[in-house]
mmCIF file with all atom_site columns, C-alpha atoms in Angstrom:
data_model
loop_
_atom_site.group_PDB
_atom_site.id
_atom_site.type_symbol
_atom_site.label_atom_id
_atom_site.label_alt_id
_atom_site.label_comp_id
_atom_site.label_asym_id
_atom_site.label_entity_id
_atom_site.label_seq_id
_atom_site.pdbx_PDB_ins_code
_atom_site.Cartn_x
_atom_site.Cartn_y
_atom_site.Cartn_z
_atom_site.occupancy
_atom_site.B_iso_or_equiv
_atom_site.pdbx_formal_charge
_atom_site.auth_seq_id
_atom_site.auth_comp_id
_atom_site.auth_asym_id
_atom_site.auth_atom_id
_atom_site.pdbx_PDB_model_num
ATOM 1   C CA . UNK A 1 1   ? -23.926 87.913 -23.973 1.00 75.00 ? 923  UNK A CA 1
ATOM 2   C CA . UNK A 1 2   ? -23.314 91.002 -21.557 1.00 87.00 ? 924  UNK A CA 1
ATOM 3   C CA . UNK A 1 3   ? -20.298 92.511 -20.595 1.00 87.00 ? 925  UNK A CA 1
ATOM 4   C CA . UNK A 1 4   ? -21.548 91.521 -16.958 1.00 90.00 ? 926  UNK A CA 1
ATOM 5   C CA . UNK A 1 5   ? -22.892 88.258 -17.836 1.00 92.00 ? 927  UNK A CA 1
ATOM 6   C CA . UNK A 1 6   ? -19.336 87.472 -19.168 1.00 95.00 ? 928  UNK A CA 1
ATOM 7   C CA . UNK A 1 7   ? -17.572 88.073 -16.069 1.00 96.00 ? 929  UNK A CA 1
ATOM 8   C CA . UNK A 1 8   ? -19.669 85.363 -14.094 1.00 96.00 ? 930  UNK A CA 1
ATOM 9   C CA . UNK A 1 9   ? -18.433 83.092 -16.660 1.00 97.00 ? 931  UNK A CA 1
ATOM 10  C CA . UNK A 1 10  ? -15.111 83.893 -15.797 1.00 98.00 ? 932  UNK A CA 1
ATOM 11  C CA . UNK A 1 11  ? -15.180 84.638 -12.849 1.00 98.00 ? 933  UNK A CA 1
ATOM 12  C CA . UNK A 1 12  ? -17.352 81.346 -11.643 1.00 98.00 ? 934  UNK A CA 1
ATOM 13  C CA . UNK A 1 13  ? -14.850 79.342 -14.152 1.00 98.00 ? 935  UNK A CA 1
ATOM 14  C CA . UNK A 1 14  ? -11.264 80.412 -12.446 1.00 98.00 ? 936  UNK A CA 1
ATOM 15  C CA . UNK A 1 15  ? -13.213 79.915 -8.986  1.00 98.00 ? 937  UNK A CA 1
ATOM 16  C CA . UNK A 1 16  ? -14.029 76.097 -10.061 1.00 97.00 ? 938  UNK A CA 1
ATOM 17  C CA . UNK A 1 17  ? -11.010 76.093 -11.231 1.00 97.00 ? 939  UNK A CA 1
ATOM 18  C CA . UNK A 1 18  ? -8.368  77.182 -8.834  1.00 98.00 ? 940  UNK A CA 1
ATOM 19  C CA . UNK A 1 19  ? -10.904 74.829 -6.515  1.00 97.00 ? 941  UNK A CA 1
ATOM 20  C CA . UNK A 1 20  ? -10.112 71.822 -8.366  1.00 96.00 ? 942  UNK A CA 1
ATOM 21  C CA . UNK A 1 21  ? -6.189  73.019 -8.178  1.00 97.00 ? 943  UNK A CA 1
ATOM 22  C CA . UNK A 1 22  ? -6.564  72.795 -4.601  1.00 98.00 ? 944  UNK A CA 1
ATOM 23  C CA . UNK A 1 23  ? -8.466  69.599 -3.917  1.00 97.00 ? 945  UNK A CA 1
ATOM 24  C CA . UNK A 1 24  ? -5.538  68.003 -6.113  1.00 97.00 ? 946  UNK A CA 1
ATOM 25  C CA . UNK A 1 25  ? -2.944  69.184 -4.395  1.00 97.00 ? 947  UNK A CA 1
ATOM 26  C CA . UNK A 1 26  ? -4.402  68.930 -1.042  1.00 97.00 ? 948  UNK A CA 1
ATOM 27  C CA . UNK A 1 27  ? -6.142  65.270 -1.892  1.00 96.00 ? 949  UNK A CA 1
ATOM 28  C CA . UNK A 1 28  ? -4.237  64.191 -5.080  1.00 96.00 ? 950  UNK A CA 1
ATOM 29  C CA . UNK A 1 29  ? -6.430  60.842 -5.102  1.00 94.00 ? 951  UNK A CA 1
ATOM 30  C CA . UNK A 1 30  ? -9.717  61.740 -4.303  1.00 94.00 ? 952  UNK A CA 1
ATOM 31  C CA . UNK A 1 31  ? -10.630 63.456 -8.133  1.00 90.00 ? 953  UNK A CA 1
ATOM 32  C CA . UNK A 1 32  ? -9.175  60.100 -9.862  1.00 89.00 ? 954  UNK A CA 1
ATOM 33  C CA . UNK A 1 33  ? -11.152 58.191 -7.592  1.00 90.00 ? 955  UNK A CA 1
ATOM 34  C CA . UNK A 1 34  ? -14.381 59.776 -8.509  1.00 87.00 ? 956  UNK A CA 1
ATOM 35  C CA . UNK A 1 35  ? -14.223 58.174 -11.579 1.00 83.00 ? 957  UNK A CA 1
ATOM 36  C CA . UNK A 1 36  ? -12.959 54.610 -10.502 1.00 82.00 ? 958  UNK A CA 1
ATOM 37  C CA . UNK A 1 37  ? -8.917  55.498 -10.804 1.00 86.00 ? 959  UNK A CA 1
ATOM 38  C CA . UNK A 1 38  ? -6.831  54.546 -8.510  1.00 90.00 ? 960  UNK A CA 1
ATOM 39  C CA . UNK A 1 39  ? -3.525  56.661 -7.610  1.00 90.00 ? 961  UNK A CA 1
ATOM 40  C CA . UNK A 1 40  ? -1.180  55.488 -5.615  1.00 90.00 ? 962  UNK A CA 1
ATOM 41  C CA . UNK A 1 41  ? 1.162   57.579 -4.046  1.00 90.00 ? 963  UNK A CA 1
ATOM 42  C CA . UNK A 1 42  ? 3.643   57.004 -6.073  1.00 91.00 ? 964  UNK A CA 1
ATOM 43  C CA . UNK A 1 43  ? 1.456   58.373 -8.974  1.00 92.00 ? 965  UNK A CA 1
ATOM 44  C CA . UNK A 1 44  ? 0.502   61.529 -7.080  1.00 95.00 ? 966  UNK A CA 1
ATOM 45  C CA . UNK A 1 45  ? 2.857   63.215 -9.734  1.00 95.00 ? 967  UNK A CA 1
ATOM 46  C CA . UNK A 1 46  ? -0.115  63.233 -12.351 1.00 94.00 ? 968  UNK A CA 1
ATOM 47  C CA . UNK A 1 47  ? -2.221  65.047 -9.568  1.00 96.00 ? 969  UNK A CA 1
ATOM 48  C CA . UNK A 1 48  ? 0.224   67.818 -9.327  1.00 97.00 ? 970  UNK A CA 1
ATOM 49  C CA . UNK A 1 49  ? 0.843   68.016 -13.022 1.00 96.00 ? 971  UNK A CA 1
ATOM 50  C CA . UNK A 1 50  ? -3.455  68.449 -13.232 1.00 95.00 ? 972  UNK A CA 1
ATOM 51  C CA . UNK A 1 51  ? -3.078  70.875 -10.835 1.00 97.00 ? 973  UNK A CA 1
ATOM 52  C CA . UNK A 1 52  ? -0.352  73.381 -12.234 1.00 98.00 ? 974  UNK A CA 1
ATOM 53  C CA . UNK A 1 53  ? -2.379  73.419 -15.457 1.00 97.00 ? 975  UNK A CA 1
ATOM 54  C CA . UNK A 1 54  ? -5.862  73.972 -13.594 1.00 97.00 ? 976  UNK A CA 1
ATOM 55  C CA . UNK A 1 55  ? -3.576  76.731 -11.354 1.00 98.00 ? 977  UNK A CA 1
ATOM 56  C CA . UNK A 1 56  ? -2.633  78.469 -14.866 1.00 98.00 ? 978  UNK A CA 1
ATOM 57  C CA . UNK A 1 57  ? -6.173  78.152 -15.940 1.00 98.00 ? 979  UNK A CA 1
ATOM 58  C CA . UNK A 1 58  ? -8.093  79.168 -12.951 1.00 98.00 ? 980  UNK A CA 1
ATOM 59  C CA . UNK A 1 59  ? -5.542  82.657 -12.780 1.00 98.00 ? 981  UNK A CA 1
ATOM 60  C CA . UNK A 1 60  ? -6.282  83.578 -16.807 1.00 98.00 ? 982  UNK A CA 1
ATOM 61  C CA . UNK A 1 61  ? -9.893  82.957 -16.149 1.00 98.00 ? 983  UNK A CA 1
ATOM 62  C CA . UNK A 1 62  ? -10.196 85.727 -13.397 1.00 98.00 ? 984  UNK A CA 1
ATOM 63  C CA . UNK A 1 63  ? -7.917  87.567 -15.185 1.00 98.00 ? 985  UNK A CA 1
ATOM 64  C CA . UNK A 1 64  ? -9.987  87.796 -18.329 1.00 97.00 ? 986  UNK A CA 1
ATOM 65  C CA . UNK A 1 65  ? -12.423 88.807 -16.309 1.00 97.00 ? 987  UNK A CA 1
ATOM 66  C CA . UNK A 1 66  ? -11.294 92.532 -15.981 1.00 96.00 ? 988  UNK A CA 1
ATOM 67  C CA . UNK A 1 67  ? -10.091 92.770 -19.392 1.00 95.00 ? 989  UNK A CA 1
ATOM 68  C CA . UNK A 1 68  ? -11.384 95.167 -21.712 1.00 92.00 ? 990  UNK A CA 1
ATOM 69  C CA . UNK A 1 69  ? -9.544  94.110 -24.612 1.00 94.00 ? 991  UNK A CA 1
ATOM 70  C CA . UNK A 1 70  ? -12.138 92.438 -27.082 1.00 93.00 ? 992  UNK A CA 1
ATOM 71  C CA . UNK A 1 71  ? -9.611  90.492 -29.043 1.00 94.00 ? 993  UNK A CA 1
ATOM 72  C CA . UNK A 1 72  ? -8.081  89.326 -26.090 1.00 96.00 ? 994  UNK A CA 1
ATOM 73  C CA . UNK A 1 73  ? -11.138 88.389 -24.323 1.00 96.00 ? 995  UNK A CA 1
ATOM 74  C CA . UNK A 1 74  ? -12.620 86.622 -27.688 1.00 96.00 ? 996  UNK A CA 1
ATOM 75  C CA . UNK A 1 75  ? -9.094  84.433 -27.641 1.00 96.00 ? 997  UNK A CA 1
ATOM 76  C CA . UNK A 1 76  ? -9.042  83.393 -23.892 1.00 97.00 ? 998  UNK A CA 1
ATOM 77  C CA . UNK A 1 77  ? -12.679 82.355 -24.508 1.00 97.00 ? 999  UNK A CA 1
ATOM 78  C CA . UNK A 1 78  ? -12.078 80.227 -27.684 1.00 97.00 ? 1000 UNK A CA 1
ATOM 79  C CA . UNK A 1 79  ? -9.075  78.628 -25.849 1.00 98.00 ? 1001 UNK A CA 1
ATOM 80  C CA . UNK A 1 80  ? -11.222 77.961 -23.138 1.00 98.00 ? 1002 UNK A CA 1
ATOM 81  C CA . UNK A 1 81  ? -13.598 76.592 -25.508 1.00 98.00 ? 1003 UNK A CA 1
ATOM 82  C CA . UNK A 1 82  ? -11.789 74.068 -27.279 1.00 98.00 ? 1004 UNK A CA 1
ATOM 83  C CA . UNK A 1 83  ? -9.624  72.964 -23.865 1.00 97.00 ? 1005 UNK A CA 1
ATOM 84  C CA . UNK A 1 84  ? -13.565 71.973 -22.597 1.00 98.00 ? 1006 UNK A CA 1
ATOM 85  C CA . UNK A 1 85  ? -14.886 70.927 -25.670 1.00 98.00 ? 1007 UNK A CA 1
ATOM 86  C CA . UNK A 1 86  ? -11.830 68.430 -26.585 1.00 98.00 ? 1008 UNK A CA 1
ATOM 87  C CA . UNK A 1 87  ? -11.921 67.556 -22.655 1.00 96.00 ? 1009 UNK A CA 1
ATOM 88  C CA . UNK A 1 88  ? -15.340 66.603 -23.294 1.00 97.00 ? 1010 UNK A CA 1
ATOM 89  C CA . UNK A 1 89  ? -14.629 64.435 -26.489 1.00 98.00 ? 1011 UNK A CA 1
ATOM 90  C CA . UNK A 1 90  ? -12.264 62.354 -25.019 1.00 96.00 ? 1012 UNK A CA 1
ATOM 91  C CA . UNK A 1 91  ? -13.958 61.386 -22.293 1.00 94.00 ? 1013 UNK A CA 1
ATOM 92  C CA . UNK A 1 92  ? -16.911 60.600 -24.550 1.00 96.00 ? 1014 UNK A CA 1
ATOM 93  C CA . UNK A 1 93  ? -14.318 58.042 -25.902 1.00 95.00 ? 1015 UNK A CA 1
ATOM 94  C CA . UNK A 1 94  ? -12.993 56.630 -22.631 1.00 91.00 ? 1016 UNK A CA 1
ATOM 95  C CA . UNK A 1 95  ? -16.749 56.200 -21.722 1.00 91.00 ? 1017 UNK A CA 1
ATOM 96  C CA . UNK A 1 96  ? -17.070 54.138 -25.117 1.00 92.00 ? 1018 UNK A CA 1
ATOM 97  C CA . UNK A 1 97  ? -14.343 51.734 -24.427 1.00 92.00 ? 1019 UNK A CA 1
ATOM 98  C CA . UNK A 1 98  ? -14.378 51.576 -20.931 1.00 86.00 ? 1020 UNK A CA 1
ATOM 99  C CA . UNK A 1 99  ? -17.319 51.181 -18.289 1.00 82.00 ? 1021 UNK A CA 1
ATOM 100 C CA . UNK A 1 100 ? -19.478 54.438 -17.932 1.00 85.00 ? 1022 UNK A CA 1
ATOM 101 C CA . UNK A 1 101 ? -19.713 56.262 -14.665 1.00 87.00 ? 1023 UNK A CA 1
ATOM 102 C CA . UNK A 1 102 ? -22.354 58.436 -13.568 1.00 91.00 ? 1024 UNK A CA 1
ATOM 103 C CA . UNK A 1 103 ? -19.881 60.976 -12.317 1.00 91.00 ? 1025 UNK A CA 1
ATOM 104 C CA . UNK A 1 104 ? -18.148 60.915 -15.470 1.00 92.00 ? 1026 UNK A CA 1
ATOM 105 C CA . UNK A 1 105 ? -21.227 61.672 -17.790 1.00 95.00 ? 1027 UNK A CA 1
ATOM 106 C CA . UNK A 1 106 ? -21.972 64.844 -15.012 1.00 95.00 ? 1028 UNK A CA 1
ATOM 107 C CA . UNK A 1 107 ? -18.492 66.063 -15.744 1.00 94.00 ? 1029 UNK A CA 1
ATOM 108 C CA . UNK A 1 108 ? -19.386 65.400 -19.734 1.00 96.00 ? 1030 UNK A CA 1
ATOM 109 C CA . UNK A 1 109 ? -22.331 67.300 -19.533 1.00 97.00 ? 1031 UNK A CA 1
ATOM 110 C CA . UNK A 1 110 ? -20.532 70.284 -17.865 1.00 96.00 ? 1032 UNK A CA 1
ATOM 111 C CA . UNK A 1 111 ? -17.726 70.174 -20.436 1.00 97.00 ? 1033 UNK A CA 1
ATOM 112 C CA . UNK A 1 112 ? -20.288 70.500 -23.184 1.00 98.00 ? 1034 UNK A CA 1
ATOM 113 C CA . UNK A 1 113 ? -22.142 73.182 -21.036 1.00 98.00 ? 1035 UNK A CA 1
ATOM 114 C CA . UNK A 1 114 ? -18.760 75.282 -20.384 1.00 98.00 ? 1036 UNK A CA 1
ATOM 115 C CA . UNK A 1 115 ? -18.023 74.868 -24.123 1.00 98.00 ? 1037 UNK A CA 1
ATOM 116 C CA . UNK A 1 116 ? -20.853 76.640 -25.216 1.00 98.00 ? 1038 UNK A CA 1
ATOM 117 C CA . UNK A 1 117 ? -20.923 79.376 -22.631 1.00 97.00 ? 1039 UNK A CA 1
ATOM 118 C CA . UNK A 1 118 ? -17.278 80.344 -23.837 1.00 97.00 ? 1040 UNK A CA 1
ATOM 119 C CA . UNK A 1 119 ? -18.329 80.564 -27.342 1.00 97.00 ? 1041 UNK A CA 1
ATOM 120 C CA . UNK A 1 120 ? -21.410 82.970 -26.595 1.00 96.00 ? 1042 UNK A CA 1
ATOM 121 C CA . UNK A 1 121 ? -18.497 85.143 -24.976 1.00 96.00 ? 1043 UNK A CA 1
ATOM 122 C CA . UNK A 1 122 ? -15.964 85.110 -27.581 1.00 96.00 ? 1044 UNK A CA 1
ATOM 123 C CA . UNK A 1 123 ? -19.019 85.500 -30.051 1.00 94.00 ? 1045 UNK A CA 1
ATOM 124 C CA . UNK A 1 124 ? -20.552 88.509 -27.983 1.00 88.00 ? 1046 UNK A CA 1
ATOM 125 C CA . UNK A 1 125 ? -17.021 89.783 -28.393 1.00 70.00 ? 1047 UNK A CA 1
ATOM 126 C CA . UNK A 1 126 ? -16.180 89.851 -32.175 1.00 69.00 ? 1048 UNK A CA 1
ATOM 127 C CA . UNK A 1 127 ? -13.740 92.637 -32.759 1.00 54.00 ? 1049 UNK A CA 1
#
């Protein structure tokens, strides 16, 4: 993968992912509801939690972006990498013991799709 190529991985991944941050801050519900969770308001301290961590992760992303540093790049990527590809597993397991959702199976798909992209970077970037 190019040098450019990898920075619209990056760059489109801390974008996505700083957007999520927002939208569960902003709407702490609305993401748990796309998958048939209620939250209460009184559980709106999970949303926030989700949030802090997709803040953190939507920041490295465009960080790693402009870094030159092969090694470092190849370790953000991997990281990145296993946080979507173990994201991905489990909710292959919630879908197997509790009702599948359309919405969730999207998200699955894009997991497995972001997983892969990551490891062509930290591949293209062997040190």
């Amino acid at each position: 993968m190019g040098r450019s190529a990898e920075r619209v991985v990056f760059v489109v991944h801390g974008v996505v992912t700083l957007a999520a941050a927002v939208v569960l801050v902003v709407l702490p519900a609305v993401v748990p509801a796309t998958v048939g969770i209620s939250v209460g308001p009184d559980e709106h301290l999970l949303s926030y939690l989700l949030a802090a961590a997709e803040l953190a992760i939507g920041l490295l992303s465009l960080a790693a972006a402009r870094l030159h540093d092969a090694r470092a790049v190849r370790l953000i990527a991997l990281c990145f990498a296993a946080f979507h590809g173990a994201t991905a597993v489990l909710e292959v397991v919630h879908t197997l013991v509790e009702r599948v959702s359309a919405v969730l199976i999207a998200n699955i798909v894009v997991r497995v799709v972001a997983a892969v992209a990551f490891l062509l970077v930290a591949r293209g970037r062997r040190a």
